[in-house]
Coordinates of C-alpha atoms and ligand atoms in Angstrom, one line a residue:
X1 CA 248.1 97.6 339.2
X2 CA 250.4 99.4 336.8
X3 CA 249.5 102.5 334.8
X4 CA 250.3 102.8 331.1
X5 CA 250.9 105.9 328.9
X6 CA 251.4 105.7 325.1
X7 CA 252.4 108.2 322.5
X8 CA 251.9 107.3 318.9
X9 CA 254.0 107.8 315.8
X10 CA 257.0 109.5 317.5
X11 CA 260.1 110.0 315.2
X12 CA 263.1 108.7 317.0
X13 CA 266.7 108.7 315.9
X14 CA 268.2 105.2 316.6
X15 CA 271.7 106.6 317.2
X16 CA 270.4 108.9 319.9
X17 CA 268.3 106.1 321.3
X18 CA 271.1 103.5 321.5
X19 CA 273.4 106.1 323.1
X20 CA 270.9 106.8 325.8
X21 CA 270.1 103.0 326.2
X22 CA 273.7 102.3 327.0
X23 CA 273.0 103.8 330.4
X24 CA 270.0 101.5 331.1
X25 CA 269.5 97.8 332.0
X26 CA 268.0 95.5 331.0
X27 CA 267.7 96.4 327.3
X28 CA 266.3 94.4 324.5
X29 CA 266.5 95.2 320.8
X30 CA 264.8 92.8 318.3
X31 CA 264.6 93.5 314.6
X32 CA 263.3 91.0 312.1
X33 CA 265.0 90.2 308.8
X34 CA 262.0 91.8 307.0
X35 CA 263.1 95.2 308.3
X36 CA 259.6 96.0 309.5
X37 CA 259.5 94.3 312.9
X38 CA 261.5 96.3 315.4
X39 CA 260.7 96.1 319.1
X40 CA 262.8 97.7 321.8
X41 CA 262.4 97.4 325.6
X42 CA 264.3 99.5 328.1
X43 CA 264.4 99.0 331.9
X44 CA 262.2 96.4 333.7
X45 CA 259.0 96.9 335.6
X46 CA 258.9 93.2 336.2
X47 CA 261.5 90.5 335.6
X48 CA 261.3 86.7 335.3
X49 CA 264.4 84.5 335.4
X50 CA 264.0 81.6 332.9
X51 CA 265.5 78.5 334.4
X52 CA 267.0 75.6 332.6
X53 CA 264.2 73.1 333.2
X54 CA 261.3 71.6 331.4
X55 CA 258.7 73.8 333.0
X56 CA 260.5 77.0 331.9
X57 CA 258.0 77.7 329.2
X58 CA 254.9 77.0 331.4
X59 CA 256.4 79.2 334.1
X60 CA 256.9 82.0 331.6
X61 CA 253.3 81.7 330.5
X62 CA 252.2 81.9 334.2
X63 CA 254.3 85.0 334.7
X64 CA 252.9 86.6 331.6
X65 CA 249.3 85.9 332.9
X66 CA 250.2 87.5 336.2
X67 CA 251.7 90.5 334.4
X68 CA 248.6 90.9 332.2
X69 CA 246.5 90.9 335.4
X70 CA 248.4 93.9 336.6
X71 CA 247.9 96.0 333.4
X72 CA 244.8 97.8 332.2
X73 CA 242.7 95.6 329.8
X74 CA 243.8 96.1 326.2
X75 CA 247.3 97.2 326.9
X76 CA 249.4 96.3 323.9
X77 CA 253.0 95.8 325.1
X78 CA 255.2 92.7 324.9
X79 CA 257.4 90.9 327.4
X80 CA 260.9 90.3 325.9
X81 CA 264.0 88.2 326.5
X82 CA 265.3 84.7 326.2
X83 CA 265.3 81.1 327.5
X84 CA 268.5 79.2 328.2
X85 CA 269.5 76.6 325.6
X86 CA 269.4 73.8 328.2
X87 CA 266.1 72.7 329.5
X88 CA 267.3 69.9 331.8
X89 CA 270.3 68.3 333.4
X90 CA 271.7 71.6 334.6
X91 CA 272.0 73.0 338.1
X92 CA 271.4 76.7 338.4
X93 CA 274.9 77.3 339.6
X94 CA 276.2 75.8 336.3
X95 CA 274.4 78.4 334.2
X96 CA 276.8 80.8 332.5
X97 CA 274.4 83.7 332.8
X98 CA 270.8 83.9 334.0
X99 CA 268.4 84.2 331.1
X100 CA 265.6 86.7 331.6
X101 CA 262.2 87.8 330.3
X102 CA 261.1 91.3 331.3
X103 CA 258.2 93.7 331.0
X104 CA 259.8 96.9 329.9
X105 CA 259.4 100.3 331.6
X106 CA 259.6 101.8 328.1
X107 CA 258.5 99.8 325.0
X108 CA 259.1 101.0 321.5
X109 CA 257.3 99.5 318.6
X110 CA 258.3 100.5 315.0
X111 CA 255.3 101.8 313.1
X112 CA 257.1 103.5 310.2
X113 CA 260.7 104.5 309.1
X114 CA 262.4 105.7 312.4
X115 CA 258.9 106.2 313.8
X116 CA 257.6 104.4 317.0
X117 CA 254.7 104.0 319.3
X118 CA 256.3 104.5 322.7
X119 CA 254.7 103.2 325.9
X120 CA 255.7 103.8 329.5
X121 CA 254.6 101.7 332.4
X122 CA 254.8 102.8 336.0
X123 CA 252.8 102.6 339.3
X124 CA 250.6 105.6 338.7
X125 CA 249.3 107.4 335.6
X126 CA 251.3 110.5 336.6
X127 CA 254.5 108.5 337.0
X128 CA 254.0 106.7 333.7
X129 CA 253.4 110.1 331.9
X130 CA 256.5 111.7 333.4
X131 CA 258.6 108.6 332.6
X132 CA 257.4 108.8 329.0
X133 CA 257.9 112.6 328.7
X134 CA 261.3 112.5 330.4
X135 CA 262.5 109.7 328.2
X136 CA 261.4 111.4 324.9
X137 CA 263.1 114.6 326.1
X138 CA 266.3 112.7 327.0
X139 CA 266.4 111.0 323.6
X140 CA 266.1 114.4 321.9
X141 CA 268.8 115.9 324.0
X142 CA 271.2 112.9 323.6
X143 CA 274.3 113.6 321.5
X144 CA 274.8 110.4 319.5
X145 CA 278.0 108.5 320.2
X146 CA 280.5 108.5 317.4
X147 CA 280.9 104.8 316.8
X148 CA 284.3 103.3 316.1
X149 CA 284.9 99.6 315.9
X150 CA 287.3 98.3 318.6
X151 CA 290.8 97.4 317.9
X152 CA 291.4 93.7 318.5
X153 CA 293.7 93.0 321.4
X154 CA 293.8 89.2 321.0
X155 CA 291.6 86.4 319.7
X156 CA 291.8 82.6 320.3
X157 CA 289.6 79.8 319.0
X158 CA 289.1 77.8 322.1
X159 CA 289.7 74.0 322.3
X160 CA 289.9 73.4 318.6
X161 CA 291.5 70.0 319.1
X162 CA 288.9 69.0 321.6
X163 CA 286.2 70.0 319.1
X164 CA 287.9 67.9 316.4
X165 CA 288.0 64.9 318.8
X166 CA 284.4 65.5 319.8
X167 CA 283.3 65.5 316.1
X168 CA 285.3 62.3 315.4
X169 CA 283.9 60.5 318.4
X170 CA 280.4 61.7 317.6
X171 CA 280.7 60.5 313.9
X172 CA 281.8 57.1 315.3
X173 CA 278.7 57.0 317.5
X174 CA 276.5 58.1 314.7
X175 CA 277.9 55.2 312.6
X176 CA 277.6 52.6 315.3
X177 CA 274.2 53.7 316.9
X178 CA 271.6 53.4 314.2
X179 CA 269.1 55.3 316.4
X180 CA 271.3 58.4 316.7
X181 CA 271.0 60.4 313.5
X182 CA 272.4 63.9 314.1
X183 CA 274.2 65.9 316.8
X184 CA 274.9 69.7 316.5
X185 CA 278.3 70.5 318.2
X186 CA 279.6 73.9 318.9
X187 CA 282.7 75.7 319.8
X188 CA 283.8 79.2 321.0
X189 CA 286.2 82.0 320.1
X190 CA 287.4 84.3 322.8
X191 CA 288.4 87.8 321.8
X192 CA 289.5 90.8 323.7
X193 CA 289.2 94.4 322.6
X194 CA 291.4 97.4 323.4
X195 CA 288.3 99.2 324.7
X196 CA 285.0 98.1 326.4
X197 CA 282.2 97.2 324.0
X198 CA 279.1 99.3 323.9
X199 CA 276.5 96.6 323.2
X200 CA 273.8 99.0 321.8
X201 CA 276.4 100.4 319.3
X202 CA 277.3 96.9 318.2
X203 CA 273.6 96.2 317.6
X204 CA 273.5 99.2 315.2
X205 CA 276.5 97.8 313.4
X206 CA 275.1 94.3 312.9
X207 CA 272.0 96.0 311.3
X208 CA 274.3 97.8 308.8
X209 CA 276.5 94.8 308.2
X210 CA 274.1 91.9 307.9
X211 CA 270.8 93.3 306.6
X212 CA 269.5 89.9 305.7
X213 CA 269.4 88.5 309.3
X214 CA 267.7 89.2 312.6
X215 CA 269.4 91.8 314.8
X216 CA 269.1 91.1 318.5
X217 CA 270.6 92.4 321.7
X218 CA 269.6 91.2 325.2
X219 CA 271.6 93.1 327.8
X220 CA 271.1 92.3 331.4
X221 CA 273.4 93.6 334.1
X222 CA 277.0 93.7 332.9
X223 CA 276.6 91.2 330.1
X224 CA 275.0 91.4 326.7
X225 CA 274.1 88.8 324.2
X226 CA 274.3 90.0 320.6
X227 CA 273.0 87.9 317.7
X228 CA 272.8 88.3 313.9
X229 CA 270.9 85.0 313.4
X230 CA 269.3 84.0 310.2
X231 CA 267.1 81.5 312.0
X232 CA 263.4 81.9 313.0
X233 CA 262.0 79.7 315.7
X234 CA 258.5 81.0 315.3
X235 CA 256.4 84.0 314.4
X236 CA 252.7 84.3 315.3
X237 CA 250.7 87.3 314.1
X238 CA 246.9 87.0 314.5
X239 CA 246.2 83.4 313.4
X240 CA 249.2 83.3 311.0
X241 CA 252.1 81.1 312.0
X242 CA 255.7 80.9 310.5
X243 CA 258.8 78.9 311.3
X244 CA 261.7 77.7 309.2
X245 CA 264.3 74.9 308.9
X246 CA 267.8 76.4 308.4
X247 CA 270.4 73.6 308.2
X248 CA 273.0 72.5 305.7
X249 CA 275.8 74.9 304.9
X250 CA 278.4 75.9 302.3
X251 CA 280.6 79.0 301.9
X252 CA 279.7 82.0 299.8
X253 CA 281.7 82.2 296.5
X254 CA 284.3 84.8 295.8
X255 CA 282.6 85.6 292.5
X256 CA 278.9 85.4 291.5
X257 CA 279.5 82.4 289.3
X258 CA 281.3 80.5 292.0
X259 CA 278.6 81.5 294.5
X260 CA 275.9 80.1 292.3
X261 CA 277.9 77.0 291.7
X262 CA 278.4 76.4 295.4
X263 CA 274.7 77.0 296.1
X264 CA 273.7 74.5 293.4
X265 CA 276.1 71.9 294.7
X266 CA 274.7 72.4 298.2
X267 CA 271.1 71.9 297.0
X268 CA 272.2 68.5 295.5
X269 CA 274.6 67.4 298.3
X270 CA 273.3 64.2 299.9
X271 CA 274.9 64.8 303.3
X272 CA 273.6 68.4 303.7
X273 CA 270.2 67.4 302.3
X274 CA 269.9 64.6 305.0
X275 CA 271.0 67.1 307.7
X276 CA 268.3 69.5 306.5
X277 CA 265.5 67.0 305.9
X278 CA 265.8 65.7 309.5
X279 CA 265.1 69.3 310.6
X280 CA 262.1 69.6 308.2
X281 CA 260.4 66.3 309.2
X282 CA 261.0 67.0 312.9
X283 CA 259.5 70.5 312.8
X284 CA 256.6 69.1 310.7
X285 CA 255.8 66.4 313.3
X286 CA 256.2 68.8 316.3
X287 CA 253.8 71.3 314.7
X288 CA 251.1 68.7 314.1
X289 CA 251.3 67.6 317.8
X290 CA 251.1 71.2 318.9
X291 CA 248.0 71.8 316.9
X292 CA 249.6 74.1 314.3
X293 CA 248.5 73.6 310.7
X294 CA 251.5 74.5 308.6
X295 CA 252.8 73.7 305.1
X296 CA 256.2 73.9 303.5
X297 CA 257.8 73.5 300.1
X298 CA 258.9 70.0 299.2
X299 CA 262.4 71.1 298.2
X300 CA 264.7 73.5 300.2
X301 CA 265.8 76.8 298.7
X302 CA 269.0 78.8 299.5
X303 CA 269.4 81.4 302.2
X304 CA 272.5 83.6 301.6
X305 CA 274.2 85.2 304.5
X306 CA 277.5 87.2 304.6
X307 CA 279.9 84.3 304.7
X308 CA 277.8 81.2 304.3
X309 CA 274.7 79.9 302.4
X310 CA 272.2 77.5 303.9
X311 CA 269.5 75.1 302.8
X312 CA 266.3 76.8 303.9
X313 CA 262.7 75.6 304.1
X314 CA 260.1 78.2 305.3
X315 CA 256.9 76.9 306.9
X316 CA 253.7 78.9 307.1
X317 CA 250.2 78.1 308.4
X318 CA 247.5 79.0 310.8
X319 CA 247.1 78.7 314.6
X320 CA 243.9 78.6 316.7
X321 CA 243.3 81.1 319.5
X322 CA 244.1 78.4 322.1
X323 CA 247.7 77.8 320.8
X324 CA 250.2 79.4 323.1
X325 CA 253.5 80.8 321.8
X326 CA 255.4 79.6 324.8
X327 CA 254.1 76.1 324.4
X328 CA 255.1 76.0 320.7
X329 CA 258.5 77.6 321.3
X330 CA 259.2 75.0 324.1
X331 CA 258.1 72.2 321.9
X332 CA 260.2 73.3 318.9
X333 CA 263.3 74.1 320.8
X334 CA 265.9 72.7 320.2
X335 CA 265.1 71.7 316.6
X336 CA 267.7 69.3 315.1
X337 CA 269.3 72.5 313.6
X338 CA 270.7 73.1 317.1
X339 CA 270.2 69.9 319.1
X340 CA 270.0 66.8 317.0
X341 CA 268.0 63.7 316.6
X342 CA 266.6 62.1 318.6
X343 CA 266.7 65.2 320.7
X344 CA 267.3 63.7 324.2
X345 CA 270.1 61.5 323.0
X346 CA 271.7 64.4 321.0
X347 CA 271.5 66.7 324.1
X348 CA 273.3 64.0 326.2
X349 CA 276.2 63.9 323.6
X350 CA 276.3 67.7 323.4
X351 CA 276.6 67.9 327.2
X352 CA 279.4 65.3 327.2
X353 CA 281.4 66.8 324.4
X354 CA 280.9 70.5 325.1
X355 CA 281.2 70.3 328.9
X356 CA 279.8 73.7 329.3
X357 CA 276.2 75.1 329.2
X358 CA 275.4 77.0 326.0
X359 CA 273.3 79.6 327.8
X360 CA 271.7 81.9 325.2
X361 CA 273.7 80.4 322.3
X362 CA 271.2 78.5 320.1
X363 CA 268.4 79.5 322.5
X364 CA 265.0 81.0 321.8
X365 CA 265.1 84.8 322.1
X366 CA 262.2 87.1 321.3
X367 CA 258.9 88.6 322.6
X368 CA 255.3 87.7 323.3
X369 CA 252.9 90.6 323.2
X370 CA 249.8 90.8 325.5
X371 CA 247.6 90.6 322.4
X372 CA 249.1 87.3 321.4
X373 CA 251.7 88.3 318.8
X374 CA 255.0 86.5 319.3
X375 CA 258.3 85.9 317.6
X376 CA 261.3 83.9 318.7
X377 CA 264.6 83.6 316.8
X378 CA 267.4 81.1 317.5
X379 CA 270.4 82.8 319.1
X380 CA 273.2 81.7 316.7
X381 CA 275.9 83.8 314.9
X382 CA 276.2 85.4 318.3
X383 CA 278.5 86.8 321.0
X384 CA 278.4 87.3 324.7
X385 CA 279.9 90.7 325.5
X386 CA 281.2 91.7 328.9
X387 CA 283.5 94.7 329.2
X388 CA 286.4 94.2 326.8
X389 CA 285.7 90.5 326.3
X390 CA 283.6 88.9 323.6
X391 CA 282.9 85.1 323.5
X392 CA 281.7 84.1 320.0
X393 CA 279.8 80.8 319.4
X394 CA 279.4 78.6 316.3
X395 CA 278.0 75.2 315.8
X396 CA 277.6 72.7 313.0
X397 CA 275.4 69.7 312.4
X398 CA 277.2 66.4 312.6
X399 CA 275.9 63.3 310.8
X400 CA 277.5 60.0 310.1
X401 CA 279.3 61.3 306.9
X402 CA 280.7 64.4 308.6
X403 CA 284.5 65.2 308.4
X404 CA 285.9 67.0 311.4
X405 CA 288.2 69.4 309.4
X406 CA 285.2 70.5 307.3
X407 CA 283.2 71.3 310.5
X408 CA 286.1 73.3 311.9
X409 CA 286.2 75.3 308.6
X410 CA 282.4 75.8 308.6
X411 CA 282.3 77.0 312.2
X412 CA 285.3 79.3 311.4
X413 CA 283.2 80.9 308.6
X414 CA 280.3 81.3 311.0
X415 CA 282.4 83.2 313.5
X416 CA 283.5 85.7 310.8
X417 CA 280.5 88.1 310.5
X418 CA 280.5 88.8 314.2
X419 CA 284.3 89.2 314.3
X420 CA 284.0 91.7 311.4
X421 CA 281.2 93.5 313.3
X422 CA 283.1 93.8 316.5
X423 CA 286.6 94.5 315.4
X424 CA 288.5 96.7 313.0
X425 CA 290.1 94.8 310.2
X426 CA 293.9 94.3 310.8
X427 CA 294.6 96.8 308.0
X428 CA 292.5 99.4 309.8
X429 CA 294.3 98.7 313.1
X430 CA 297.6 100.1 311.7
X431 CA 298.2 103.0 314.0
Ligands
ISC501 C1 274.5 75.9 314.9 C2 274.7 76.8 313.9 O1 274.1 76.7 312.7 C3 272.9 75.9 312.5 C4 272.1 76.6 311.6 C5 272.2 76.6 310.2 C6 273.1 75.6 309.7 C7 273.7 74.7 310.4 C8 274.5 73.6 309.8 O2 274.6 73.6 308.6 O3 275.2 72.9 310.5 C9 273.4 74.6 311.9 O4 272.4 73.6 312.0 C10 275.5 78.0 314.1 O5 275.6 78.8 313.2 O6 276.1 78.1 315.2

């Protein structure tokens, strides 16, 4: 059995906290786009590797049940982390990085502006109390790191021509195979900094730079996955359920008028509407099968991010007590915003074209609390950080009408916010 100690409504400075967290692993930072939800986990009491197979979600549920059995009844903490994008057809040795869920030694739940309920878990009540007290004293004593963006050493968009060929071949298949409707293909950008990244500091920066998105960091060992995703996979609070279709993209305009014009054109564009509607109808049918009663608007609206705007259809509804967040996440992932349609056929094309597992890119990342609250986002607009190296990911939905050059431009725009977070602008690099 574990023992648990909580202190309520503790003011904590996030700069001090992130500086201290840089010395700990694993760490997890998850902030919702509403600005209210912020959960942080530091250190692991128990860790579960999420494997790339179909039982991954059922295994995670079993692990959570076992964890719950080791905690005093009524403990309100969450397990946190991610699942790999792939759920089949991958040997463990092929995984880029192991994906993990963990029960944190220290859990922080935001309850007000810079104010948290802080919970420590350890083997005895005395150990949990001293873990909590020592941590709070250490945060107070921490001198916040002065954060400067790294200078860019070099950046290369990887295999651009292979991506172009992949899109062209996929368009051909989509035109010839009437059962294949959509495939989401992705590519990578490899960048190196003049100094090693501090993932927690980068997390602070994505918050400042992209307030309208999620802000997520999952650091495990020497690698960290950072995501400023606009895409929710699911949120369950009490009996309330939310998800969203985010698919169909155009750039932001240079002026307000141009921005509005581009948005209006996107809303009317047949190719993007088709791309989007496939996601909406698929989510709708998965939710029905999973026993979630959810409704959505009949027409998409616009979601505006830093460099792109998307077609966006939020879903909301209710879930019964018996509906399990892992089961719904596993059923929804990958939606045709990240996989394609039909899912299995699209995943086969993705594996053939991309030739490399996606790992946490496009994967479910989030938390499930012991009292049943849960939230998973989709790990896009993201980068894997290791030392001085950053691998950025960007994908785009391919349908029969897609043009390869446009998809290259769209993915380039999707890299940009993360590049601007991680690196000084060239003008700033001067000296
Ligand atoms: C796969 C990505 O975006 C997805 C989410 C929104 C719009 C998309 C699109 O328009 O293609 C993609 O489906 C990504 O940003 O890497």
